[in-house]
Amino acid sequence: MSEAPAAPPLRLTVRLSADAVVPGRVVEVEAQWLGEARRLSLRDDGAGGGGDLPADGIFVGELRGARPSLLPIAVAVRAAPEAEAAPVWSGVFRPMVEEDQLHLRLIDGPGGLRAAETLAAPLGERADAREAAWTAAGFGWALFVLGVCVGLALLGRERA
C-alpha cells in the first residue's frame, strides 16, 4: 500500500497596514493549519522586504507548512504588549499558489478597530503577479466589449 502524496508547501505572508503608527501596538494572528492551532506575531520592524521600513505601520509575518485547501485565520490587536487583545478580523483564506499573501488594512472607525481584506498591496508596494494578471484581464475584456459595441454601431449605420 502506498502513502498519500505530501501536500505541496505553502509560504503565506500576512501583512496588516495601519494608517496611524501607534508605538507598542502588537498584532497577533491565529490560524488553524490542518487542524493545528498556530500563532504568529506580526512585526513592524522593516524586515518585510519590498520597501518595508521600521515603524511604518505595516506589520508583516509569515507562516509555512503543507498547503491546506482552506485556512481559517483570526487577527487581533493589542494596544500594548500587556493589554487585552481585541479581535479585528477573521475569515477563511484559500491559498492559490505556493507563495501567497494576505493583505489586511486596519481601520479605526466609530465602532473601534477593525480590519478589512484588501485585494491590492498597500501603497508603496508592488502588486503581486496574480493581482496584475487579473487587472490586465479586466482591461482586456473591457476593450473587447467596447470594440464589439463600436462594430455593431457601425454595422447598424451602414444598414440604415
mmCIF file of C-alpha atoms in Angstrom:
data_model
loop_
_atom_site.group_PDB
_atom_site.id
_atom_site.type_symbol
_atom_site.label_atom_id
_atom_site.label_comp_id
_atom_site.label_asym_id
_atom_site.label_seq_id
_atom_site.Cartn_x
_atom_site.Cartn_y
_atom_site.Cartn_z
ATOM 1 C CA MET A 1 0.000 0.000 0.000
ATOM 2 C CA SER A 2 1.450 3.379 -0.950
ATOM 3 C CA GLU A 3 1.340 6.553 1.100
ATOM 4 C CA ALA A 4 -0.677 9.560 0.008
ATOM 5 C CA PRO A 5 1.439 12.210 -1.704
ATOM 6 C CA ALA A 6 2.559 15.040 0.550
ATOM 7 C CA ALA A 7 0.662 18.300 0.248
ATOM 8 C CA PRO A 8 2.620 20.990 -1.617
ATOM 9 C CA PRO A 9 4.293 23.557 0.628
ATOM 10 C CA LEU A 10 2.817 26.969 1.373
ATOM 11 C CA ARG A 11 4.583 30.155 2.371
ATOM 12 C CA LEU A 12 1.888 32.627 3.441
ATOM 13 C CA THR A 13 2.881 36.224 4.087
ATOM 14 C CA VAL A 14 0.368 38.158 6.201
ATOM 15 C CA ARG A 15 0.536 41.977 6.016
ATOM 16 C CA LEU A 16 -1.557 44.371 8.045
ATOM 17 C CA SER A 17 -1.205 48.075 7.274
ATOM 18 C CA ALA A 18 -2.363 50.751 9.681
ATOM 19 C CA ASP A 19 -2.970 54.421 8.878
ATOM 20 C CA ALA A 20 -1.620 55.587 12.221
ATOM 21 C CA VAL A 21 1.603 54.379 13.799
ATOM 22 C CA VAL A 22 0.936 53.524 17.462
ATOM 23 C CA PRO A 23 4.085 52.707 19.471
ATOM 24 C CA GLY A 24 3.790 49.413 21.337
ATOM 25 C CA ARG A 25 0.942 48.062 19.187
ATOM 26 C CA VAL A 26 1.032 44.270 18.838
ATOM 27 C CA VAL A 27 -0.698 42.341 16.035
ATOM 28 C CA GLU A 28 -1.353 38.623 16.527
ATOM 29 C CA VAL A 29 -2.549 36.028 14.024
ATOM 30 C CA GLU A 30 -4.042 32.653 14.860
ATOM 31 C CA ALA A 31 -4.507 30.093 12.086
ATOM 32 C CA GLN A 32 -5.997 26.605 12.149
ATOM 33 C CA TRP A 33 -3.373 24.930 9.951
ATOM 34 C CA LEU A 34 -4.564 21.447 9.003
ATOM 35 C CA GLY A 35 -6.152 21.023 12.442
ATOM 36 C CA GLU A 36 -3.211 22.535 14.345
ATOM 37 C CA ALA A 37 -3.541 25.936 16.036
ATOM 38 C CA ARG A 38 -0.659 28.205 15.003
ATOM 39 C CA ARG A 39 0.084 31.629 16.430
ATOM 40 C CA LEU A 40 2.126 34.357 14.797
ATOM 41 C CA SER A 41 3.054 37.870 15.915
ATOM 42 C CA LEU A 42 3.248 40.319 13.029
ATOM 43 C CA ARG A 43 6.166 42.733 13.313
ATOM 44 C CA ASP A 44 6.657 46.324 12.213
ATOM 45 C CA ASP A 45 10.446 46.055 12.174
ATOM 46 C CA GLY A 46 11.211 46.659 8.495
ATOM 47 C CA ALA A 47 12.068 43.013 7.768
ATOM 48 C CA GLY A 48 9.049 42.517 5.457
ATOM 49 C CA GLY A 49 11.003 43.367 2.294
ATOM 50 C CA GLY A 50 9.751 45.346 -0.678
ATOM 51 C CA GLY A 51 10.216 48.824 0.821
ATOM 52 C CA ASP A 52 9.024 47.882 4.330
ATOM 53 C CA LEU A 53 10.518 50.284 6.872
ATOM 54 C CA PRO A 54 10.695 50.016 10.678
ATOM 55 C CA ALA A 55 7.754 51.709 12.443
ATOM 56 C CA ASP A 56 5.931 52.498 9.174
ATOM 57 C CA GLY A 57 2.619 50.969 10.279
ATOM 58 C CA ILE A 58 2.979 47.821 8.143
ATOM 59 C CA PHE A 59 3.039 44.649 10.241
ATOM 60 C CA VAL A 60 4.401 41.551 8.480
ATOM 61 C CA GLY A 61 4.723 37.880 9.366
ATOM 62 C CA GLU A 62 4.998 34.545 7.624
ATOM 63 C CA LEU A 63 3.526 31.078 8.082
ATOM 64 C CA ARG A 64 4.940 27.961 6.381
ATOM 65 C CA GLY A 65 3.864 24.375 6.044
ATOM 66 C CA ALA A 66 1.945 21.896 3.930
ATOM 67 C CA ARG A 67 -0.644 23.786 1.855
ATOM 68 C CA PRO A 68 -4.206 23.436 3.176
ATOM 69 C CA SER A 69 -7.139 23.931 0.811
ATOM 70 C CA LEU A 70 -8.763 26.361 3.278
ATOM 71 C CA LEU A 71 -7.100 28.211 6.133
ATOM 72 C CA PRO A 72 -9.217 29.768 8.938
ATOM 73 C CA ILE A 73 -7.420 32.878 10.233
ATOM 74 C CA ALA A 74 -8.184 35.329 13.066
ATOM 75 C CA VAL A 75 -6.328 38.594 13.684
ATOM 76 C CA ALA A 76 -6.271 40.511 16.972
ATOM 77 C CA VAL A 77 -4.581 43.764 18.006
ATOM 78 C CA ARG A 78 -3.200 44.794 21.386
ATOM 79 C CA ALA A 79 -2.648 48.485 22.128
ATOM 80 C CA ALA A 80 0.387 47.446 24.206
ATOM 81 C CA PRO A 81 2.054 44.079 24.938
ATOM 82 C CA GLU A 82 0.241 43.715 28.291
ATOM 83 C CA ALA A 83 -3.157 44.974 27.017
ATOM 84 C CA GLU A 84 -6.110 42.748 26.195
ATOM 85 C CA ALA A 85 -6.291 41.553 22.578
ATOM 86 C CA ALA A 86 -9.154 42.981 20.521
ATOM 87 C CA PRO A 87 -10.267 40.823 17.569
ATOM 88 C CA VAL A 88 -10.261 42.879 14.349
ATOM 89 C CA TRP A 89 -10.674 40.316 11.538
ATOM 90 C CA SER A 90 -11.440 36.668 10.958
ATOM 91 C CA GLY A 91 -12.017 34.751 7.792
ATOM 92 C CA VAL A 92 -11.151 31.733 5.731
ATOM 93 C CA PHE A 93 -8.242 32.179 3.341
ATOM 94 C CA ARG A 94 -7.879 29.963 0.283
ATOM 95 C CA PRO A 95 -4.223 29.655 -0.726
ATOM 96 C CA MET A 96 -3.844 29.656 -4.509
ATOM 97 C CA VAL A 97 -0.081 29.359 -5.022
ATOM 98 C CA GLU A 98 2.936 28.132 -3.085
ATOM 99 C CA GLU A 99 3.907 31.685 -2.073
ATOM 100 C CA ASP A 100 0.685 33.541 -1.290
ATOM 101 C CA GLN A 101 -0.160 36.767 0.505
ATOM 102 C CA LEU A 102 -2.983 38.043 2.679
ATOM 103 C CA HIS A 103 -3.230 41.835 2.858
ATOM 104 C CA LEU A 104 -5.321 43.488 5.562
ATOM 105 C CA ARG A 105 -5.930 47.167 6.300
ATOM 106 C CA LEU A 106 -6.533 48.288 9.900
ATOM 107 C CA ILE A 107 -9.403 50.780 10.121
ATOM 108 C CA ASP A 108 -10.094 52.912 13.196
ATOM 109 C CA GLY A 109 -13.794 53.690 12.857
ATOM 110 C CA PRO A 110 -16.627 54.800 15.126
ATOM 111 C CA GLY A 111 -17.152 51.214 16.318
ATOM 112 C CA GLY A 112 -13.480 50.776 17.209
ATOM 113 C CA LEU A 113 -10.686 48.964 15.416
ATOM 114 C CA ARG A 114 -11.452 46.506 12.648
ATOM 115 C CA ALA A 115 -9.539 45.191 9.668
ATOM 116 C CA ALA A 116 -10.604 44.619 6.084
ATOM 117 C CA GLU A 117 -9.032 42.405 3.455
ATOM 118 C CA THR A 118 -7.537 44.352 0.572
ATOM 119 C CA LEU A 119 -7.020 42.956 -2.906
ATOM 120 C CA ALA A 120 -4.000 45.071 -3.716
ATOM 121 C CA ALA A 121 -0.755 45.649 -1.922
ATOM 122 C CA PRO A 122 -0.675 48.696 0.378
ATOM 123 C CA LEU A 123 0.551 51.986 -1.095
ATOM 124 C CA GLY A 124 4.235 51.979 -1.817
ATOM 125 C CA GLU A 125 4.369 48.236 -2.519
ATOM 126 C CA ARG A 126 4.180 46.341 -5.787
ATOM 127 C CA ALA A 127 1.139 44.237 -6.560
ATOM 128 C CA ASP A 128 1.897 40.553 -6.920
ATOM 129 C CA ALA A 129 1.711 38.825 -10.301
ATOM 130 C CA ARG A 130 -1.780 37.416 -9.662
ATOM 131 C CA GLU A 131 -3.234 40.882 -8.987
ATOM 132 C CA ALA A 132 -1.533 42.310 -12.076
ATOM 133 C CA ALA A 133 -2.876 39.458 -14.239
ATOM 134 C CA TRP A 134 -6.462 39.991 -13.054
ATOM 135 C CA THR A 135 -6.186 43.743 -13.679
ATOM 136 C CA ALA A 136 -4.802 43.171 -17.188
ATOM 137 C CA ALA A 137 -7.546 40.634 -17.934
ATOM 138 C CA GLY A 138 -10.204 43.126 -16.798
ATOM 139 C CA PHE A 139 -8.847 45.864 -19.052
ATOM 140 C CA GLY A 140 -8.576 43.425 -21.966
ATOM 141 C CA TRP A 141 -12.182 42.320 -21.536
ATOM 142 C CA ALA A 142 -13.371 45.947 -21.364
ATOM 143 C CA LEU A 143 -11.545 46.780 -24.608
ATOM 144 C CA PHE A 144 -13.039 43.716 -26.328
ATOM 145 C CA VAL A 145 -16.591 44.667 -25.281
ATOM 146 C CA LEU A 146 -16.006 48.263 -26.395
ATOM 147 C CA GLY A 147 -14.769 47.016 -29.788
ATOM 148 C CA VAL A 148 -17.840 44.815 -30.259
ATOM 149 C CA CYS A 149 -20.168 47.704 -29.375
ATOM 150 C CA VAL A 150 -18.430 50.071 -31.809
ATOM 151 C CA GLY A 151 -18.527 47.395 -34.526
ATOM 152 C CA LEU A 152 -22.254 46.811 -34.016
ATOM 153 C CA ALA A 153 -22.925 50.552 -34.073
ATOM 154 C CA LEU A 154 -21.042 50.932 -37.371
ATOM 155 C CA LEU A 155 -22.888 47.949 -38.894
ATOM 156 C CA GLY A 156 -26.197 49.474 -37.841
ATOM 157 C CA ARG A 157 -25.304 52.772 -39.522
ATOM 158 C CA GLU A 158 -24.389 51.099 -42.800
ATOM 159 C CA ARG A 159 -27.727 49.243 -42.979
ATOM 160 C CA ALA A 160 -29.780 52.357 -42.226
#
